[in-house]
Amino acid sequence: MNRPTLRDVAERAGVSVSAVSYALNENSTFPLAEKTRARIRRVAREIGYVPNSLARSLKNRTARLVGVILDKPLANPRYAAIVEGLSRGAAEEGFQVVLLTSRDHGSGVDAVRGGQLDGLVFIGHDDHVVPEALAAAVAEHAIPFGAIDCGRADAAPPYTAVDLDYAAGVDLVVERLAADGIRAVTYVRPDLLSHAERVREQAMLDALTGRPEMSLSVLQTGVTAERLGGFERTGDYAAYRAELGARLAAALERVSTPPAQTAFVCSWGSDVETVLATVRRQDPGYRVAGLNRGALEPAQWPGLIHAEMPLGEAGRACAAAVVRTARDNAPAVHQMLPPALVG
């Protein structure tokens, strides 16, 4: 399929080729009506037109840098793994990544338009997804762009989207526990209503609804979005872990199934260590699982399992796709990456 031309845009928008050229040239001072300019740009986006001058500049650009927009600390292993994957994916294509510390998304857009960067990657979290203003700027200026963990891969946005299949992680864990004879599951989850938590909780309900021999109870950890922000600012989790241990101890008093048939499934991998230490002090037969990888190595803890999300692979795939869009005008990539069961 041939790449759309200026004439294609002109015919679709009902204007002259000259008008299209003026509308798409950021430096043009030709007095074109704003309504007409907006219509032409919308049509150009819809049919995937990229100005030849922009395509040439992207191929010849020497910056070879992709900006990464992240407002979470890299001390968090989750985001460190994603950024490491981004670096690896960019390096495989001969590019590098640079972390944008400013939350001003406009500066990243300006850096791409000015030639300092070749593209942008946005790393989502919780319900923090691509801001509307950033998505609009990316579309308006045909910026090579990718989003990670924004819950949009199945919606096919007009840019690269790489997401994680949280529901598949739940299915893997529940299937293993059922095969191991578990009959009672306590789901340990934060008091957050993020996209990932909604997906996990619904998947847990669906998985156990199909297994009437297994019961489900929910233990909320007390972590809200506000408390999570405080943890990230201070790095002090001691009080929270003590609180979680107390909640678990109270929950254990209500457990009526034998330890060998009882499992505690943690939505957060970071909770696994506290849960494991607490429940196995009472009886080493209790099973513990995580829907994300925690700090503990399953090989060192018999019976411990977790669904390992492909964080590094998500970064690698997104970076590679954004670079190829910048360098080769390749189309956007939409991927939902499945986890692996470890342990």
CSV table of C-alpha atoms in Angstrom, one decimal:
chain,number,residue,atom,x,y,z
A,1,MET,CA,0.0,0.0,0.0
A,2,ASN,CA,1.4,3.4,-1.1
A,3,ARG,CA,1.9,6.1,1.5
A,4,PRO,CA,-0.8,8.8,1.4
A,5,THR,CA,0.3,12.0,-0.5
A,6,LEU,CA,-0.5,15.7,-0.3
A,7,ARG,CA,-3.0,15.2,-3.1
A,8,ASP,CA,-4.8,12.5,-1.2
A,9,VAL,CA,-5.2,14.8,1.8
A,10,ALA,CA,-6.4,17.6,-0.4
A,11,GLU,CA,-9.0,15.5,-2.2
A,12,ARG,CA,-10.4,14.2,1.1
A,13,ALA,CA,-10.5,17.6,2.7
A,14,GLY,CA,-11.9,19.4,-0.3
A,15,VAL,CA,-9.1,21.9,-0.6
A,16,SER,CA,-6.1,22.6,-2.9
A,17,VAL,CA,-2.8,20.9,-2.6
A,18,SER,CA,-1.3,24.3,-1.7
A,19,ALA,CA,-3.7,24.7,1.2
A,20,VAL,CA,-2.7,21.4,2.6
A,21,SER,CA,1.0,22.3,2.3
A,22,TYR,CA,0.3,25.6,4.2
A,23,ALA,CA,-1.8,23.9,6.9
A,24,LEU,CA,0.8,21.2,7.6
A,25,ASN,CA,3.8,23.6,7.6
A,26,GLU,CA,4.3,24.8,11.2
A,27,ASN,CA,6.4,27.8,9.9
A,28,SER,CA,3.9,28.9,7.3
A,29,THR,CA,2.5,32.5,7.7
A,30,PHE,CA,-0.1,32.1,5.0
A,31,PRO,CA,-3.5,33.4,6.3
A,32,LEU,CA,-5.4,30.1,6.3
A,33,ALA,CA,-8.7,30.0,8.3
A,34,GLU,CA,-8.2,28.0,11.5
A,35,LYS,CA,-11.3,25.9,10.8
A,36,THR,CA,-9.8,24.9,7.4
A,37,ARG,CA,-6.4,24.3,9.0
A,38,ALA,CA,-7.9,22.0,11.7
A,39,ARG,CA,-9.9,20.1,9.1
A,40,ILE,CA,-6.9,19.4,6.9
A,41,ARG,CA,-4.8,18.2,9.9
A,42,ARG,CA,-7.6,16.0,11.0
A,43,VAL,CA,-7.8,14.4,7.6
A,44,ALA,CA,-4.1,14.0,7.4
A,45,ARG,CA,-4.1,12.1,10.7
A,46,GLU,CA,-7.1,9.9,9.7
A,47,ILE,CA,-5.4,8.7,6.5
A,48,GLY,CA,-1.9,8.4,8.0
A,49,TYR,CA,-0.2,11.1,6.0
A,50,VAL,CA,3.3,12.1,7.1
A,51,PRO,CA,4.9,15.1,5.3
A,52,ASN,CA,7.9,14.1,3.1
A,53,SER,CA,10.1,16.7,4.8
A,54,LEU,CA,9.3,15.2,8.2
A,55,ALA,CA,9.9,11.6,7.0
A,56,ARG,CA,13.3,12.7,5.6
A,57,SER,CA,14.3,14.5,8.8
A,58,LEU,CA,13.3,11.5,10.9
A,59,LYS,CA,15.5,9.2,8.8
A,60,ASN,CA,18.4,11.6,8.8
A,61,ARG,CA,18.1,12.9,12.3
A,62,THR,CA,21.3,12.4,14.4
A,63,ALA,CA,19.8,12.7,17.9
A,64,ARG,CA,18.9,8.9,18.0
A,65,LEU,CA,17.2,9.5,21.4
A,66,VAL,CA,13.7,8.5,22.7
A,67,GLY,CA,12.3,10.5,25.6
A,68,VAL,CA,10.6,8.5,28.4
A,69,ILE,CA,7.9,10.2,30.4
A,70,LEU,CA,7.6,8.7,34.0
A,71,ASP,CA,6.5,10.3,37.2
A,72,LYS,CA,7.4,7.3,39.4
A,73,PRO,CA,10.7,6.7,41.2
A,74,LEU,CA,13.2,4.4,39.5
A,75,ALA,CA,13.9,3.0,42.9
A,76,ASN,CA,10.7,1.0,42.4
A,77,PRO,CA,11.8,-2.3,40.8
A,78,ARG,CA,8.7,-2.3,38.6
A,79,TYR,CA,9.6,0.9,36.8
A,80,ALA,CA,13.3,0.2,36.8
A,81,ALA,CA,12.5,-3.0,34.9
A,82,ILE,CA,10.4,-1.2,32.4
A,83,VAL,CA,13.0,1.5,31.8
A,84,GLU,CA,15.7,-1.1,31.5
A,85,GLY,CA,13.7,-2.9,28.8
A,86,LEU,CA,13.2,0.4,27.0
A,87,SER,CA,16.9,1.0,27.0
A,88,ARG,CA,17.5,-2.5,25.7
A,89,GLY,CA,14.9,-2.2,22.9
A,90,ALA,CA,16.2,1.2,21.8
A,91,ALA,CA,19.8,0.0,21.9
A,92,GLU,CA,18.9,-2.9,19.6
A,93,GLU,CA,17.8,-0.3,17.1
A,94,GLY,CA,20.9,1.9,17.6
A,95,PHE,CA,19.1,4.4,19.8
A,96,GLN,CA,19.2,5.5,23.4
A,97,VAL,CA,16.6,6.6,25.9
A,98,VAL,CA,16.5,9.7,28.1
A,99,LEU,CA,14.3,10.1,31.1
A,100,LEU,CA,12.3,13.3,31.1
A,101,THR,CA,12.1,14.4,34.7
A,102,SER,CA,9.7,17.3,34.1
A,103,ARG,CA,5.9,16.6,34.2
A,104,ASP,CA,5.5,19.2,31.5
A,105,HIS,CA,4.6,16.9,28.6
A,106,GLY,CA,4.7,19.9,26.3
A,107,SER,CA,8.5,20.0,26.7
A,108,GLY,CA,8.8,16.5,25.4
A,109,VAL,CA,6.7,17.3,22.4
A,110,ASP,CA,8.7,20.4,21.7
A,111,ALA,CA,12.0,18.4,22.0
A,112,VAL,CA,10.8,15.9,19.3
A,113,ARG,CA,9.6,18.7,17.0
A,114,GLY,CA,12.9,20.5,17.5
A,115,GLY,CA,15.0,17.5,16.7
A,116,GLN,CA,16.4,16.9,20.1
A,117,LEU,CA,14.4,13.6,20.4
A,118,ASP,CA,13.2,11.2,17.9
A,119,GLY,CA,10.1,10.0,19.8
A,120,LEU,CA,8.4,9.7,23.1
A,121,VAL,CA,7.3,6.9,25.4
A,122,PHE,CA,4.8,7.3,28.2
A,123,ILE,CA,4.8,4.8,31.1
A,124,GLY,CA,1.4,4.5,32.8
A,125,HIS,CA,0.5,3.3,36.3
A,126,ASP,CA,-2.6,2.7,38.3
A,127,ASP,CA,-5.1,4.9,36.5
A,128,HIS,CA,-2.5,7.4,35.3
A,129,VAL,CA,-2.9,7.0,31.5
A,130,VAL,CA,-1.9,9.2,28.5
A,131,PRO,CA,-3.2,12.7,29.2
A,132,GLU,CA,-5.6,14.0,26.6
A,133,ALA,CA,-3.4,17.1,25.9
A,134,LEU,CA,-0.4,14.8,25.2
A,135,ALA,CA,-2.4,12.5,23.0
A,136,ALA,CA,-3.7,15.4,21.0
A,137,ALA,CA,-0.2,16.9,20.5
A,138,VAL,CA,1.2,13.6,19.4
A,139,ALA,CA,-1.6,13.2,16.8
A,140,GLU,CA,-1.4,16.8,15.6
A,141,HIS,CA,2.4,16.7,15.1
A,142,ALA,CA,2.6,13.1,13.9
A,143,ILE,CA,5.1,12.3,16.8
A,144,PRO,CA,6.4,8.7,17.1
A,145,PHE,CA,4.9,7.7,20.4
A,146,GLY,CA,4.2,4.7,22.6
A,147,ALA,CA,2.4,4.1,25.8
A,148,ILE,CA,3.1,1.3,28.3
A,149,ASP,CA,0.6,-0.2,30.8
A,150,CYS,CA,-2.2,2.2,30.0
A,151,GLY,CA,-4.9,-0.4,29.5
A,152,ARG,CA,-5.4,0.6,25.8
A,153,ALA,CA,-3.8,-2.1,23.7
A,154,ASP,CA,-7.1,-3.8,23.0
A,155,ALA,CA,-8.7,-0.4,22.1
A,156,ALA,CA,-6.2,0.2,19.2
A,157,PRO,CA,-5.3,3.8,19.8
A,158,PRO,CA,-3.5,5.7,17.0
A,159,TYR,CA,-0.1,5.2,18.6
A,160,THR,CA,1.9,2.2,19.8
A,161,ALA,CA,0.5,0.7,23.0
A,162,VAL,CA,2.0,-2.2,24.9
A,163,ASP,CA,0.0,-3.5,27.9
A,164,LEU,CA,0.1,-6.3,30.4
A,165,ASP,CA,-2.5,-9.1,30.6
A,166,TYR,CA,-3.4,-9.0,34.3
A,167,ALA,CA,-6.4,-11.3,33.9
A,168,ALA,CA,-4.1,-14.0,32.4
A,169,GLY,CA,-1.9,-13.8,35.5
A,170,VAL,CA,-4.9,-14.5,37.8
A,171,ASP,CA,-5.9,-17.4,35.6
A,172,LEU,CA,-2.4,-19.0,35.8
A,173,VAL,CA,-2.2,-18.7,39.6
A,174,VAL,CA,-5.8,-20.0,40.3
A,175,GLU,CA,-5.3,-22.9,37.9
A,176,ARG,CA,-2.1,-23.9,39.7
A,177,LEU,CA,-3.7,-23.6,43.1
A,178,ALA,CA,-6.7,-25.6,42.1
A,179,ALA,CA,-4.4,-28.3,40.7
A,180,ASP,CA,-2.6,-28.4,44.0
A,181,GLY,CA,-5.8,-29.0,46.0
A,182,ILE,CA,-6.4,-25.5,47.4
A,183,ARG,CA,-10.0,-25.1,48.5
A,184,ALA,CA,-10.0,-21.6,50.1
A,185,VAL,CA,-8.4,-18.4,48.7
A,186,THR,CA,-7.9,-15.2,50.6
A,187,TYR,CA,-7.3,-12.4,48.1
A,188,VAL,CA,-5.0,-9.7,49.6
A,189,ARG,CA,-5.5,-6.4,47.7
A,190,PRO,CA,-5.0,-2.7,48.2
A,191,ASP,CA,-7.9,-0.2,48.6
A,192,LEU,CA,-7.3,1.1,45.1
A,193,LEU,CA,-9.7,1.2,42.2
A,194,SER,CA,-7.0,1.3,39.4
A,195,HIS,CA,-7.5,-0.4,36.1
A,196,ALA,CA,-5.1,-3.2,37.0
A,197,GLU,CA,-6.9,-3.9,40.3
A,198,ARG,CA,-10.3,-3.9,38.7
A,199,VAL,CA,-9.1,-6.3,36.0
A,200,ARG,CA,-7.5,-8.6,38.6
A,201,GLU,CA,-10.5,-8.6,41.0
A,202,GLN,CA,-12.9,-9.4,38.2
A,203,ALA,CA,-10.7,-12.1,36.9
A,204,MET,CA,-10.4,-13.6,40.4
A,205,LEU,CA,-14.2,-13.7,40.7
A,206,ASP,CA,-14.6,-15.2,37.2
A,207,ALA,CA,-11.9,-17.9,37.9
A,208,LEU,CA,-13.4,-19.0,41.2
A,209,THR,CA,-17.0,-18.8,40.0
A,210,GLY,CA,-16.1,-21.6,37.6
A,211,ARG,CA,-14.7,-23.7,40.5
A,212,PRO,CA,-17.5,-24.1,43.1
A,213,GLU,CA,-15.2,-26.3,45.2
A,214,MET,CA,-13.0,-23.2,46.0
A,215,SER,CA,-14.2,-20.4,48.2
A,216,LEU,CA,-13.0,-16.7,48.1
A,217,SER,CA,-12.6,-14.1,50.7
A,218,VAL,CA,-11.0,-10.6,50.3
A,219,LEU,CA,-8.5,-9.0,52.7
A,220,GLN,CA,-8.0,-5.3,52.0
A,221,THR,CA,-4.5,-4.0,53.0
A,222,GLY,CA,-5.6,-0.4,53.7
A,223,VAL,CA,-3.3,1.1,51.0
A,224,THR,CA,-5.0,4.0,49.3
A,225,ALA,CA,-3.6,6.2,46.5
A,226,GLU,CA,-2.7,8.8,49.1
A,227,ARG,CA,-0.9,6.3,51.3
A,228,LEU,CA,0.9,4.9,48.3
A,229,GLY,CA,2.2,8.4,47.4
A,230,GLY,CA,3.5,8.8,50.9
A,231,PHE,CA,5.4,5.5,50.7
A,232,GLU,CA,7.0,6.6,47.5
A,233,ARG,CA,8.1,9.9,48.9
A,234,THR,CA,9.6,8.5,52.1
A,235,GLY,CA,10.5,5.0,51.3
A,236,ASP,CA,9.2,4.0,54.7
A,237,TYR,CA,7.0,0.9,54.6
A,238,ALA,CA,7.7,-0.4,58.2
A,239,ALA,CA,4.4,0.8,59.7
A,240,TYR,CA,2.4,-0.5,56.8
A,241,ARG,CA,4.0,-3.9,57.0
A,242,ALA,CA,3.2,-4.2,60.7
A,243,GLU,CA,-0.4,-3.1,60.0
A,244,LEU,CA,-0.7,-5.7,57.2
A,245,GLY,CA,0.7,-8.4,59.5
A,246,ALA,CA,-2.0,-7.5,62.1
A,247,ARG,CA,-4.7,-7.7,59.5
A,248,LEU,CA,-3.5,-11.1,58.4
A,249,ALA,CA,-3.3,-12.4,61.9
A,250,ALA,CA,-7.0,-11.5,62.4
A,251,ALA,CA,-7.9,-13.1,59.1
A,252,LEU,CA,-6.1,-16.3,60.1
A,253,GLU,CA,-8.3,-16.6,63.2
A,254,ARG,CA,-11.3,-16.9,60.8
A,255,VAL,CA,-9.8,-19.6,58.6
A,256,SER,CA,-11.5,-23.0,58.9
A,257,THR,CA,-9.9,-25.0,56.1
A,258,PRO,CA,-6.7,-26.9,56.7
A,259,PRO,CA,-3.5,-25.0,55.9
A,260,ALA,CA,-2.6,-27.3,53.0
A,261,GLN,CA,-5.9,-26.4,51.4
A,262,THR,CA,-5.6,-22.6,52.1
A,263,ALA,CA,-3.9,-20.0,50.0
A,264,PHE,CA,-3.3,-16.3,50.3
A,265,VAL,CA,-3.0,-14.5,46.9
A,266,CYS,CA,-1.4,-11.1,46.9
A,267,SER,CA,-2.3,-8.6,44.2
A,268,TRP,CA,1.0,-6.7,44.9
A,269,GLY,CA,4.3,-8.6,44.7
A,270,SER,CA,5.6,-6.3,47.4
A,271,ASP,CA,3.2,-7.7,49.9
A,272,VAL,CA,4.3,-11.3,49.4
A,273,GLU,CA,7.1,-11.2,51.9
A,274,THR,CA,5.0,-9.9,54.7
A,275,VAL,CA,2.2,-12.3,53.9
A,276,LEU,CA,4.5,-15.3,53.7
A,277,ALA,CA,6.3,-14.5,57.0
A,278,THR,CA,3.0,-13.9,58.8
A,279,VAL,CA,1.0,-17.0,57.7
A,280,ARG,CA,3.9,-19.4,57.9
A,281,ARG,CA,4.7,-18.4,61.4
A,282,GLN,CA,1.3,-19.9,62.3
A,283,ASP,CA,1.6,-22.9,60.0
A,284,PRO,CA,4.2,-23.6,57.2
A,285,GLY,CA,1.5,-25.4,55.2
A,286,TYR,CA,-0.3,-22.3,54.0
A,287,ARG,CA,0.2,-21.5,50.4
A,288,VAL,CA,1.2,-18.0,49.2
A,289,ALA,CA,1.0,-16.6,45.7
A,290,GLY,CA,1.6,-13.2,44.0
A,291,LEU,CA,0.0,-11.7,41.0
A,292,ASN,CA,3.2,-9.7,40.5
A,293,ARG,CA,6.8,-10.7,41.2
A,294,GLY,CA,7.9,-9.8,44.7
A,295,ALA,CA,11.4,-9.7,46.3
A,296,LEU,CA,11.4,-13.4,47.2
A,297,GLU,CA,12.8,-16.0,44.9
A,298,PRO,CA,10.3,-18.9,44.7
A,299,ALA,CA,13.0,-21.5,44.4
A,300,GLN,CA,14.0,-20.7,48.0
A,301,TRP,CA,10.5,-20.8,49.4
A,302,PRO,CA,8.7,-24.1,48.7
A,303,GLY,CA,5.1,-23.6,47.5
A,304,LEU,CA,5.6,-19.9,46.7
A,305,ILE,CA,4.4,-19.0,43.2
A,306,HIS,CA,3.8,-15.8,41.3
A,307,ALA,CA,2.7,-14.5,37.9
A,308,GLU,CA,5.7,-12.7,36.5
A,309,MET,CA,4.6,-9.7,34.3
A,310,PRO,CA,6.9,-9.1,31.3
A,311,LEU,CA,7.9,-5.6,32.4
A,312,GLY,CA,11.2,-5.6,30.6
A,313,GLU,CA,9.7,-7.1,27.4
A,314,ALA,CA,7.0,-4.4,27.5
A,315,GLY,CA,9.7,-1.7,27.5
A,316,ARG,CA,11.8,-3.4,24.9
A,317,ALA,CA,8.8,-3.9,22.5
A,318,CYS,CA,7.6,-0.3,22.9
A,319,ALA,CA,11.0,1.3,22.4
A,320,ALA,CA,11.6,-0.8,19.3
A,321,ALA,CA,8.2,0.1,17.8
A,322,VAL,CA,8.6,3.8,18.5
A,323,VAL,CA,12.1,3.8,16.9
A,324,ARG,CA,10.8,2.1,13.8
A,325,THR,CA,8.0,4.5,13.5
A,326,ALA,CA,10.5,7.4,13.7
A,327,ARG,CA,13.1,5.9,11.4
A,328,ASP,CA,11.0,3.9,8.9
A,329,ASN,CA,7.5,5.4,9.3
A,330,ALA,CA,6.4,1.9,10.5
A,331,PRO,CA,2.8,1.6,11.7
A,332,ALA,CA,1.8,1.7,15.4
A,333,VAL,CA,2.0,-1.6,17.3
A,334,HIS,CA,-0.6,-2.8,19.7
A,335,GLN,CA,0.3,-5.6,22.1
A,336,MET,CA,-1.1,-7.3,25.2
A,337,LEU,CA,1.7,-9.3,26.7
A,338,PRO,CA,0.9,-12.4,28.8
A,339,PRO,CA,2.7,-13.2,32.1
A,340,ALA,CA,4.6,-16.4,33.0
A,341,LEU,CA,4.0,-18.5,36.1
A,342,VAL,CA,7.1,-18.9,38.3
A,343,GLY,CA,7.5,-21.4,41.1
